[in-house]
PDB file of C-alpha atoms and ligand atoms in Angstrom:
ATOM      1  CA  UNK A 121      11.728 138.857 -95.050  1.00  0.00           C
ATOM      2  CA  UNK A 122       9.606 139.936 -97.986  1.00  0.00           C
ATOM      3  CA  UNK A 123       7.564 137.609-100.132  1.00  0.00           C
ATOM      4  CA  UNK A 124       8.432 139.044-103.506  1.00  0.00           C
ATOM      5  CA  UNK A 125       7.707 136.768-106.447  1.00  0.00           C
ATOM      6  CA  UNK A 126      10.495 134.956-108.234  1.00  0.00           C
ATOM      7  CA  UNK A 127      12.939 134.658-105.326  1.00  0.00           C
ATOM      8  CA  UNK A 128      14.960 131.557-106.129  1.00  0.00           C
ATOM      9  CA  UNK A 129      15.936 129.076-103.452  1.00  0.00           C
ATOM     10  CA  UNK A 130      14.183 130.815-100.539  1.00  0.00           C
ATOM     11  CA  UNK A 131      13.352 128.571 -97.625  1.00  0.00           C
ATOM     12  CA  UNK A 132       9.810 128.384 -96.373  1.00  0.00           C
ATOM     13  CA  UNK A 133       8.793 131.185 -93.982  1.00  0.00           C
ATOM     14  CA  UNK A 134       8.413 129.869 -90.435  1.00  0.00           C
ATOM     15  CA  UNK A 135       6.157 130.828 -87.553  1.00  0.00           C
ATOM     16  CA  UNK A 136       9.105 132.437 -85.674  1.00  0.00           C
ATOM     17  CA  UNK A 137       9.854 134.499 -88.837  1.00  0.00           C
ATOM     18  CA  UNK A 138       6.290 135.842 -88.727  1.00  0.00           C
ATOM     19  CA  UNK A 139       6.538 136.439 -84.973  1.00  0.00           C
ATOM     20  CA  UNK A 140       9.660 138.585 -85.612  1.00  0.00           C
ATOM     21  CA  UNK A 141       7.864 140.611 -88.266  1.00  0.00           C
ATOM     22  CA  UNK A 142       5.924 142.644 -85.664  1.00  0.00           C
ATOM     23  CA  UNK A 143       6.157 146.314 -86.704  1.00  0.00           C
ATOM     24  CA  UNK A 144       8.432 145.399 -89.612  1.00  0.00           C
ATOM     25  CA  UNK A 145       6.191 145.920 -92.628  1.00  0.00           C
ATOM     26  CA  UNK A 146       2.718 144.539 -93.221  1.00  0.00           C
ATOM     27  CA  UNK A 147       2.226 140.779 -93.167  1.00  0.00           C
ATOM     28  CA  UNK A 148       0.231 139.586 -96.191  1.00  0.00           C
ATOM     29  CA  UNK A 149      -2.095 136.637 -95.707  1.00  0.00           C
ATOM     30  CA  UNK A 150      -4.700 135.029 -97.970  1.00  0.00           C
ATOM     31  CA  UNK A 151      -6.620 131.806 -97.727  1.00  0.00           C
ATOM     32  CA  UNK A 152      -6.147 128.988-100.224  1.00  0.00           C
ATOM     33  CA  UNK A 153      -7.745 125.562-100.259  1.00  0.00           C
ATOM     34  CA  UNK A 154      -6.332 123.944-103.416  1.00  0.00           C
ATOM     35  CA  UNK A 155      -2.985 123.209-105.029  1.00  0.00           C
ATOM     36  CA  UNK A 156      -3.496 125.493-108.023  1.00  0.00           C
ATOM     37  CA  UNK A 157      -4.640 128.513-106.007  1.00  0.00           C
ATOM     38  CA  UNK A 158      -1.849 127.944-103.467  1.00  0.00           C
ATOM     39  CA  UNK A 159       0.706 128.209-106.313  1.00  0.00           C
ATOM     40  CA  UNK A 160      -0.425 131.752-107.096  1.00  0.00           C
ATOM     41  CA  UNK A 161      -0.922 132.896-103.504  1.00  0.00           C
ATOM     42  CA  UNK A 162       2.515 131.521-102.563  1.00  0.00           C
ATOM     43  CA  UNK A 163       4.213 133.933-104.978  1.00  0.00           C
ATOM     44  CA  UNK A 164       2.836 137.019-103.225  1.00  0.00           C
ATOM     45  CA  UNK A 165       1.893 136.212 -99.628  1.00  0.00           C
ATOM     46  CA  UNK A 166       3.829 135.582 -96.423  1.00  0.00           C
ATOM     47  CA  UNK A 167       1.229 133.207 -94.989  1.00  0.00           C
ATOM     48  CA  UNK A 168      -1.344 130.936 -96.643  1.00  0.00           C
ATOM     49  CA  UNK A 169      -4.250 130.137 -94.365  1.00  0.00           C
ATOM     50  CA  UNK A 170      -6.120 126.917 -95.074  1.00  0.00           C
ATOM     51  CA  UNK A 171      -9.192 128.323 -93.355  1.00  0.00           C
ATOM     52  CA  UNK A 172     -12.204 126.331 -92.244  1.00  0.00           C
ATOM     53  CA  UNK A 173     -14.115 128.986 -94.209  1.00  0.00           C
ATOM     54  CA  UNK A 174     -13.772 126.316 -96.913  1.00  0.00           C
ATOM     55  CA  UNK A 175     -16.905 124.862 -95.323  1.00  0.00           C
ATOM     56  CA  UNK A 176     -18.871 127.890 -96.556  1.00  0.00           C
ATOM     57  CA  UNK A 177     -16.872 128.708 -99.680  1.00  0.00           C
ATOM     58  CA  UNK A 178     -16.282 125.245-101.192  1.00  0.00           C
ATOM     59  CA  UNK A 179     -18.884 123.032 -99.587  1.00  0.00           C
ATOM     60  CA  UNK A 180     -21.852 125.417 -99.261  1.00  0.00           C
ATOM     61  CA  UNK A 181     -22.450 124.962 -95.520  1.00  0.00           C
ATOM     62  CA  UNK A 182     -24.099 127.876 -93.655  1.00  0.00           C
ATOM     63  CA  UNK A 183     -21.482 127.689 -90.905  1.00  0.00           C
ATOM     64  CA  UNK A 184     -18.000 126.234 -90.422  1.00  0.00           C
ATOM     65  CA  UNK A 185     -19.235 123.729 -87.827  1.00  0.00           C
ATOM     66  CA  UNK A 186     -19.626 120.698 -90.146  1.00  0.00           C
ATOM     67  CA  UNK A 187     -15.983 120.867 -91.311  1.00  0.00           C
ATOM     68  CA  UNK A 188     -13.998 117.819 -90.162  1.00  0.00           C
ATOM     69  CA  UNK A 189     -10.344 117.223 -89.316  1.00  0.00           C
ATOM     70  CA  UNK A 190     -10.029 114.876 -92.308  1.00  0.00           C
ATOM     71  CA  UNK A 191     -11.282 117.601 -94.661  1.00  0.00           C
ATOM     72  CA  UNK A 192      -8.811 120.133 -93.265  1.00  0.00           C
ATOM     73  CA  UNK A 193      -5.979 117.614 -93.608  1.00  0.00           C
ATOM     74  CA  UNK A 194      -6.816 116.887 -97.272  1.00  0.00           C
ATOM     75  CA  UNK A 195      -6.925 120.594 -98.145  1.00  0.00           C
ATOM     76  CA  UNK A 196      -3.803 121.272 -96.069  1.00  0.00           C
ATOM     77  CA  UNK A 197      -1.948 118.592 -98.067  1.00  0.00           C
ATOM     78  CA  UNK A 198      -3.174 120.118-101.341  1.00  0.00           C
ATOM     79  CA  UNK A 199      -1.956 123.581-100.332  1.00  0.00           C
ATOM     80  CA  UNK A 200       1.410 122.259 -99.176  1.00  0.00           C
ATOM     81  CA  UNK A 201       1.866 120.574-102.583  1.00  0.00           C
ATOM     82  CA  UNK A 202       1.149 123.891-104.315  1.00  0.00           C
ATOM     83  CA  UNK A 203       3.388 126.131-102.204  1.00  0.00           C
ATOM     84  CA  UNK A 204       7.107 126.424-101.545  1.00  0.00           C
ATOM     85  CA  UNK A 205       7.719 129.658 -99.733  1.00  0.00           C
ATOM     86  CA  UNK A 206       4.826 130.871 -97.587  1.00  0.00           C
ATOM     87  CA  UNK A 207       4.088 129.662 -94.070  1.00  0.00           C
ATOM     88  CA  UNK A 208       1.044 127.385 -94.349  1.00  0.00           C
ATOM     89  CA  UNK A 209      -1.326 127.602 -91.371  1.00  0.00           C
ATOM     90  CA  UNK A 210      -4.165 125.075 -91.151  1.00  0.00           C
ATOM     91  CA  UNK A 211      -7.331 125.851 -89.190  1.00  0.00           C
ATOM     92  CA  UNK A 212      -8.368 123.455 -86.436  1.00  0.00           C
ATOM     93  CA  UNK A 213     -12.029 122.713 -87.070  1.00  0.00           C
ATOM     94  CA  UNK A 214     -14.844 122.835 -84.511  1.00  0.00           C
ATOM     95  CA  UNK A 215     -14.979 119.917 -82.045  1.00  0.00           C
ATOM     96  CA  UNK A 216     -11.345 118.915 -82.541  1.00  0.00           C
ATOM     97  CA  UNK A 217      -9.691 121.001 -79.801  1.00  0.00           C
ATOM     98  CA  UNK A 218     -12.122 122.637 -77.377  1.00  0.00           C
ATOM     99  CA  UNK A 219     -12.738 119.528 -75.220  1.00  0.00           C
ATOM    100  CA  UNK A 220      -9.300 119.350 -73.604  1.00  0.00           C
ATOM    101  CA  UNK A 221      -5.646 120.216 -74.134  1.00  0.00           C
ATOM    102  CA  UNK A 222      -5.013 116.550 -74.931  1.00  0.00           C
ATOM    103  CA  UNK A 223      -7.739 116.506 -77.592  1.00  0.00           C
ATOM    104  CA  UNK A 224      -6.204 119.668 -79.079  1.00  0.00           C
ATOM    105  CA  UNK A 225      -2.721 118.115 -79.120  1.00  0.00           C
ATOM    106  CA  UNK A 226      -3.995 114.924 -80.782  1.00  0.00           C
ATOM    107  CA  UNK A 227      -5.757 116.935 -83.515  1.00  0.00           C
ATOM    108  CA  UNK A 228      -3.013 119.506 -84.038  1.00  0.00           C
ATOM    109  CA  UNK A 229      -0.270 116.891 -84.205  1.00  0.00           C
ATOM    110  CA  UNK A 230      -2.242 114.964 -86.852  1.00  0.00           C
ATOM    111  CA  UNK A 231      -2.571 118.173 -88.891  1.00  0.00           C
ATOM    112  CA  UNK A 232       1.154 118.904 -88.583  1.00  0.00           C
ATOM    113  CA  UNK A 233       2.259 115.308 -89.314  1.00  0.00           C
ATOM    114  CA  UNK A 234      -0.135 114.553 -92.153  1.00  0.00           C
ATOM    115  CA  UNK A 235       0.098 117.893 -93.991  1.00  0.00           C
ATOM    116  CA  UNK A 236       3.617 119.093 -93.193  1.00  0.00           C
ATOM    117  CA  UNK A 237       2.230 122.588 -92.511  1.00  0.00           C
ATOM    118  CA  UNK A 238       4.082 125.041 -90.259  1.00  0.00           C
ATOM    119  CA  UNK A 239       1.349 126.019 -87.786  1.00  0.00           C
ATOM    120  CA  UNK A 240      -2.288 125.646 -86.785  1.00  0.00           C
ATOM    121  CA  UNK A 241      -4.927 128.259 -85.993  1.00  0.00           C
ATOM    122  CA  UNK A 242      -7.622 127.986 -83.364  1.00  0.00           C
ATOM    123  CA  UNK A 243     -10.421 130.272 -82.221  1.00  0.00           C
ATOM    124  CA  UNK A 244     -10.807 131.740 -78.740  1.00  0.00           C
ATOM    125  CA  UNK A 245      -8.935 134.024 -76.337  1.00  0.00           C
ATOM    126  CA  UNK A 246      -8.909 133.660 -72.552  1.00  0.00           C
ATOM    127  CA  UNK A 247     -10.806 130.365 -72.713  1.00  0.00           C
ATOM    128  CA  UNK A 248      -8.191 128.795 -75.033  1.00  0.00           C
ATOM    129  CA  UNK A 249      -5.064 130.215 -73.367  1.00  0.00           C
ATOM    130  CA  UNK A 250      -4.137 126.979 -71.539  1.00  0.00           C
ATOM    131  CA  UNK A 251      -4.513 125.030 -74.765  1.00  0.00           C
ATOM    132  CA  UNK A 252      -2.371 127.496 -76.733  1.00  0.00           C
ATOM    133  CA  UNK A 253       0.322 127.219 -74.063  1.00  0.00           C
ATOM    134  CA  UNK A 254       0.098 123.406 -74.077  1.00  0.00           C
ATOM    135  CA  UNK A 255       0.468 123.187 -77.876  1.00  0.00           C
ATOM    136  CA  UNK A 256       3.160 125.874 -78.160  1.00  0.00           C
ATOM    137  CA  UNK A 257       5.174 124.135 -75.459  1.00  0.00           C
ATOM    138  CA  UNK A 258       5.022 120.871 -77.422  1.00  0.00           C
ATOM    139  CA  UNK A 259       6.337 122.052 -80.769  1.00  0.00           C
ATOM    140  CA  UNK A 260       3.111 123.241 -82.358  1.00  0.00           C
ATOM    141  CA  UNK A 261       3.086 126.921 -83.386  1.00  0.00           C
ATOM    142  CA  UNK A 262      -0.362 128.395 -82.803  1.00  0.00           C
ATOM    143  CA  UNK A 263      -2.024 131.363 -84.467  1.00  0.00           C
ATOM    144  CA  UNK A 264      -4.832 132.696 -82.259  1.00  0.00           C
ATOM    145  CA  UNK A 265      -8.147 134.078 -83.525  1.00  0.00           C
ATOM    146  CA  UNK A 266     -10.168 136.591 -81.493  1.00  0.00           C
ATOM    147  CA  UNK A 267     -13.066 139.011 -82.021  1.00  0.00           C
ATOM    148  CA  UNK A 268     -15.637 137.397 -84.284  1.00  0.00           C
ATOM    149  CA  UNK A 269     -15.006 133.666 -83.986  1.00  0.00           C
ATOM    150  CA  UNK A 270     -17.268 131.969 -86.547  1.00  0.00           C
ATOM    151  CA  UNK A 271     -17.178 128.560 -84.846  1.00  0.00           C
ATOM    152  CA  UNK A 272     -19.070 130.189 -81.924  1.00  0.00           C
ATOM    153  CA  UNK A 273     -21.874 131.443 -84.170  1.00  0.00           C
ATOM    154  CA  UNK A 274     -24.562 129.753 -82.060  1.00  0.00           C
ATOM    155  CA  UNK A 275     -23.446 131.524 -78.876  1.00  0.00           C
ATOM    156  CA  UNK A 276     -22.655 134.829 -80.628  1.00  0.00           C
ATOM    157  CA  UNK A 277     -26.024 134.797 -82.404  1.00  0.00           C
ATOM    158  CA  UNK A 278     -24.832 136.517 -85.606  1.00  0.00           C
ATOM    159  CA  UNK A 279     -21.771 137.328 -87.705  1.00  0.00           C
ATOM    160  CA  UNK A 280     -21.858 141.010 -86.587  1.00  0.00           C
ATOM    161  CA  UNK A 281     -18.783 143.048 -85.639  1.00  0.00           C
ATOM    162  CA  UNK A 282     -17.654 142.377 -82.069  1.00  0.00           C
ATOM    163  CA  UNK A 283     -16.680 144.623 -79.159  1.00  0.00           C
ATOM    164  CA  UNK A 284     -18.310 147.835 -80.386  1.00  0.00           C
ATOM    165  CA  UNK A 285     -19.091 148.987 -76.819  1.00  0.00           C
ATOM    166  CA  UNK A 286     -15.595 148.077 -75.734  1.00  0.00           C
ATOM    167  CA  UNK A 287     -14.163 150.132 -78.620  1.00  0.00           C
ATOM    168  CA  UNK A 288     -16.467 153.073 -77.814  1.00  0.00           C
ATOM    169  CA  UNK A 289     -15.326 153.025 -74.186  1.00  0.00           C
ATOM    170  CA  UNK A 290     -11.714 153.247 -75.339  1.00  0.00           C
ATOM    171  CA  UNK A 291     -12.503 156.404 -77.313  1.00  0.00           C
ATOM    172  CA  UNK A 292     -14.308 157.872 -74.310  1.00  0.00           C
ATOM    173  CA  UNK A 293     -11.160 157.424 -72.237  1.00  0.00           C
ATOM    174  CA  UNK A 294     -12.071 154.212 -70.392  1.00  0.00           C
ATOM    175  CA  UNK A 295      -8.945 152.500 -69.127  1.00  0.00           C
ATOM    176  CA  UNK A 296     -10.184 149.103 -68.008  1.00  0.00           C
ATOM    177  CA  UNK A 297      -9.502 146.342 -70.526  1.00  0.00           C
ATOM    178  CA  UNK A 298     -12.655 144.762 -71.945  1.00  0.00           C
ATOM    179  CA  UNK A 299     -13.120 141.094 -72.871  1.00  0.00           C
ATOM    180  CA  UNK A 300     -11.648 141.286 -76.395  1.00  0.00           C
ATOM    181  CA  UNK A 301      -8.568 143.132 -75.202  1.00  0.00           C
ATOM    182  CA  UNK A 302      -8.218 140.481 -72.475  1.00  0.00           C
ATOM    183  CA  UNK A 303      -8.486 137.814 -75.166  1.00  0.00           C
ATOM    184  CA  UNK A 304      -5.670 139.442 -77.138  1.00  0.00           C
ATOM    185  CA  UNK A 305      -3.460 139.614 -74.078  1.00  0.00           C
ATOM    186  CA  UNK A 306      -4.196 136.003 -73.092  1.00  0.00           C
ATOM    187  CA  UNK A 307      -3.397 134.664 -76.580  1.00  0.00           C
ATOM    188  CA  UNK A 308      -0.063 136.515 -76.710  1.00  0.00           C
ATOM    189  CA  UNK A 309       0.934 135.542 -73.160  1.00  0.00           C
ATOM    190  CA  UNK A 310       0.060 131.906 -73.841  1.00  0.00           C
ATOM    191  CA  UNK A 311       2.704 131.777 -76.564  1.00  0.00           C
ATOM    192  CA  UNK A 312       0.822 132.179 -79.865  1.00  0.00           C
ATOM    193  CA  UNK A 313       3.125 133.479 -82.621  1.00  0.00           C
ATOM    194  CA  UNK A 314       0.427 135.729 -84.152  1.00  0.00           C
ATOM    195  CA  UNK A 315      -3.301 136.318 -83.865  1.00  0.00           C
ATOM    196  CA  UNK A 316      -6.148 136.998 -86.247  1.00  0.00           C
ATOM    197  CA  UNK A 317      -8.487 139.782 -85.108  1.00  0.00           C
ATOM    198  CA  UNK A 318     -11.807 139.507 -86.928  1.00  0.00           C
ATOM    199  CA  UNK A 319     -14.545 142.153 -87.254  1.00  0.00           C
ATOM    200  CA  UNK A 320     -13.383 144.474 -84.477  1.00  0.00           C
ATOM    201  CA  UNK A 321     -13.581 148.306 -84.592  1.00  0.00           C
ATOM    202  CA  UNK A 322     -10.368 150.230 -85.181  1.00  0.00           C
ATOM    203  CA  UNK A 323      -9.690 151.726 -81.712  1.00  0.00           C
ATOM    204  CA  UNK A 324      -9.812 148.307 -80.107  1.00  0.00           C
ATOM    205  CA  UNK A 325      -7.817 146.545 -82.873  1.00  0.00           C
ATOM    206  CA  UNK A 326      -5.246 149.356 -82.661  1.00  0.00           C
ATOM    207  CA  UNK A 327      -4.961 149.075 -78.878  1.00  0.00           C
ATOM    208  CA  UNK A 328      -4.477 145.285 -79.057  1.00  0.00           C
ATOM    209  CA  UNK A 329      -1.901 145.714 -81.846  1.00  0.00           C
ATOM    210  CA  UNK A 330       0.015 148.409 -79.966  1.00  0.00           C
ATOM    211  CA  UNK A 331       0.076 146.568 -76.664  1.00  0.00           C
ATOM    212  CA  UNK A 332       0.719 143.062 -77.987  1.00  0.00           C
ATOM    213  CA  UNK A 333       4.147 141.504 -78.441  1.00  0.00           C
ATOM    214  CA  UNK A 334       2.947 139.357 -81.359  1.00  0.00           C
ATOM    215  CA  UNK A 335       1.698 140.420 -84.804  1.00  0.00           C
ATOM    216  CA  UNK A 336      -2.013 140.984 -85.279  1.00  0.00           C
ATOM    217  CA  UNK A 337      -3.562 139.957 -88.583  1.00  0.00           C
ATOM    218  CA  UNK A 338      -6.767 141.865 -89.236  1.00  0.00           C
ATOM    219  CA  UNK A 339      -9.862 140.868 -91.158  1.00  0.00           C
ATOM    220  CA  UNK A 340     -12.386 143.655 -90.813  1.00  0.00           C
ATOM    221  CA  UNK A 341     -10.201 145.045 -88.038  1.00  0.00           C
ATOM    222  CA  UNK A 342      -8.794 148.194 -89.701  1.00  0.00           C
ATOM    223  CA  UNK A 343      -5.369 149.088 -91.127  1.00  0.00           C
ATOM    224  CA  UNK A 344      -4.009 149.395 -87.581  1.00  0.00           C
ATOM    225  CA  UNK A 345      -3.197 145.658 -87.536  1.00  0.00           C
ATOM    226  CA  UNK A 346       0.282 144.338 -88.382  1.00  0.00           C
ATOM    227  CA  UNK A 347      -1.072 142.371 -91.326  1.00  0.00           C
ATOM    228  CA  UNK A 348      -4.238 141.613 -93.248  1.00  0.00           C
ATOM    229  CA  UNK A 349      -6.034 138.415 -94.251  1.00  0.00           C
ATOM    230  CA  UNK A 350      -8.955 137.910 -96.615  1.00  0.00           C
ATOM    231  CA  UNK A 351     -10.612 134.917 -98.218  1.00  0.00           C
ATOM    232  CA  UNK A 352      -9.205 134.455-101.736  1.00  0.00           C
ATOM    233  CA  UNK A 353     -12.585 133.734-103.345  1.00  0.00           C
ATOM    234  CA  UNK A 354     -13.906 137.014-101.859  1.00  0.00           C
ATOM    235  CA  UNK A 355     -11.184 139.166-103.406  1.00  0.00           C
ATOM    236  CA  UNK A 356     -11.528 137.344-106.729  1.00  0.00           C
ATOM    237  CA  UNK A 357     -15.247 138.121-106.894  1.00  0.00           C
ATOM    238  CA  UNK A 358     -16.205 134.442-107.017  1.00  0.00           C
ATOM    239  CA  UNK A 359     -18.823 134.665-104.277  1.00  0.00           C
ATOM    240  CA  UNK A 360     -22.115 136.479-104.790  1.00  0.00           C
ATOM    241  CA  UNK A 361     -22.017 138.371-101.474  1.00  0.00           C
ATOM    242  CA  UNK A 362     -19.076 139.688 -99.485  1.00  0.00           C
ATOM    243  CA  UNK A 363     -18.714 141.334 -96.079  1.00  0.00           C
ATOM    244  CA  UNK A 364     -18.214 145.109 -95.710  1.00  0.00           C
ATOM    245  CA  UNK A 365     -14.489 144.645 -95.104  1.00  0.00           C
ATOM    246  CA  UNK A 366     -13.803 142.875 -98.420  1.00  0.00           C
ATOM    247  CA  UNK A 367     -12.331 144.659-101.416  1.00  0.00           C
ATOM    248  CA  UNK A 368     -12.914 142.785-104.683  1.00  0.00           C
ATOM    249  CA  UNK A 369      -9.818 142.695-106.894  1.00  0.00           C
ATOM    250  CA  UNK A 370     -11.463 140.703-109.681  1.00  0.00           C
ATOM    251  CA  UNK A 371     -14.820 139.599-111.064  1.00  0.00           C
ATOM    252  CA  UNK A 372     -13.987 135.964-111.754  1.00  0.00           C
ATOM    253  CA  UNK A 373     -17.527 134.806-110.992  1.00  0.00           C
ATOM    254  CA  UNK A 374     -18.776 136.769-113.995  1.00  0.00           C
ATOM    255  CA  UNK A 375     -15.882 135.537-116.189  1.00  0.00           C
ATOM    256  CA  UNK A 376     -16.686 131.932-115.210  1.00  0.00           C
ATOM    257  CA  UNK A 377     -20.347 132.415-116.059  1.00  0.00           C
ATOM    258  CA  UNK A 378     -19.447 133.812-119.479  1.00  0.00           C
ATOM    259  CA  UNK A 379     -16.991 130.986-120.185  1.00  0.00           C
ATOM    260  CA  UNK A 380     -19.509 128.282-119.211  1.00  0.00           C
ATOM    261  CA  UNK A 381     -22.277 129.985-121.207  1.00  0.00           C
ATOM    262  CA  UNK A 382     -20.065 130.151-124.319  1.00  0.00           C
ATOM    263  CA  UNK A 383     -18.959 126.525-123.932  1.00  0.00           C
ATOM    264  CA  UNK A 384     -22.562 125.334-123.652  1.00  0.00           C
ATOM    265  CA  UNK A 385     -23.555 127.348-126.727  1.00  0.00           C
ATOM    266  CA  UNK A 386     -20.540 125.989-128.684  1.00  0.00           C
ATOM    267  CA  UNK A 387     -21.368 122.364-127.822  1.00  0.00           C
ATOM    268  CA  UNK A 388     -25.037 122.803-128.670  1.00  0.00           C
ATOM    269  CA  UNK A 389     -24.233 124.660-131.903  1.00  0.00           C
ATOM    270  CA  UNK A 390     -21.479 122.227-133.002  1.00  0.00           C
ATOM    271  CA  UNK A 391     -18.679 124.846-132.766  1.00  0.00           C
ATOM    272  CA  UNK A 392     -16.842 122.726-130.198  1.00  0.00           C
ATOM    273  CA  UNK A 393     -14.872 120.488-130.579  1.00  0.00           C
ATOM    274  CA  UNK A 394     -13.102 122.027-133.589  1.00  0.00           C
ATOM    275  CA  UNK A 395     -10.785 120.161-135.959  1.00  0.00           C
ATOM    276  CA  UNK A 396      -7.791 121.072-133.746  1.00  0.00           C
ATOM    277  CA  UNK A 397      -9.291 119.108-130.840  1.00  0.00           C
ATOM    278  CA  UNK A 398      -9.694 115.867-132.770  1.00  0.00           C
ATOM    279  CA  UNK A 399      -7.061 113.076-132.727  1.00  0.00           C
ATOM    280  CA  UNK A 400      -5.611 112.241-136.130  1.00  0.00           C
ATOM    281  CA  UNK A 401      -5.623 108.630-137.230  1.00  0.00           C
ATOM    282  CA  UNK A 402      -2.322 106.776-137.465  1.00  0.00           C
ATOM    283  CA  UNK A 403      -2.674 104.432-140.390  1.00  0.00           C
ATOM    284  CA  UNK A 404       0.004 101.699-140.595  1.00  0.00           C
ATOM    285  CA  UNK A 405       0.618 100.432-144.126  1.00  0.00           C
TER     286      UNK A 405
HETATM  287  O1  KIV B  12     -11.474 130.303 -91.916  1.00  0.00           O
HETATM  288  C1  KIV B  12     -10.918 131.317 -92.359  1.00  0.00           C
HETATM  289  O2  KIV B  12     -10.733 131.486 -93.574  1.00  0.00           O
HETATM  290  C2  KIV B  12     -10.472 132.319 -91.396  1.00  0.00           C
HETATM  291  C3  KIV B  12     -10.086 133.656 -91.910  1.00  0.00           C
HETATM  292  C4  KIV B  12     -11.216 134.336 -92.548  1.00  0.00           C
HETATM  293  C5  KIV B  12      -9.409 134.474 -90.878  1.00  0.00           C
HETATM  294  O3  KIV B  12     -10.439 132.050 -90.241  1.00  0.00           O
END
């Protein structure tokens, strides 16, 4: 199923549709957090991810840890209102699922019920396998997320690429699976319909992609993955700094600056509002 623009009457893409897309053309994923951006992304992407990266991008936090379930639900609802075709996946924020399978089910079912989205995403491999199985077995499609998992920033220590030694060992002919490969296997076996692989060197991302039954969606994980995801504001050039793996497809930050600068100058100089922006009087005789 392709996500070409302008297809009339197409039903929304489901998690099983994405699961079946393994090795069947690249899966295109972008984040969106608002109704108006979702409208555009929906025309071109298979999956819209309402990522908890909104904590950094929209709210200016240094990490994603302060993002709450209520915030994710509000943005998930906004994205659902703006989209018709893409599968909408909403991130489960920190401290809403790691405590127990029951906590995860309570949070995920609220996200599904209150937003109407088609799936949730959660971070973690082997350690989250039981939870993924519990949710998947109870009607909640789960997208996994392995490699660099930003919610674990305080145990990882930095946002650096993960598993470089493990990837190097693969090239040198090592045949024992390392921890990230084990994570990929655990997520797939637990019943996730797809998994994000973040900031992982190509040999390792390739090996996980080739050996996994579910699609891998890479972000900084090479073209070997079955699909790609990036943060919309990164590709639009709205953020001052972007990671090595981002390609900027626009410079909207600069355009916004110019527009705001011109508006301010127009107001100060009296060029705005013009006569066309002024309401005419209706005089009744
Ligand atoms: O939160 C997010 O936007 C994400 C993607 C970057 C994969 O998890």
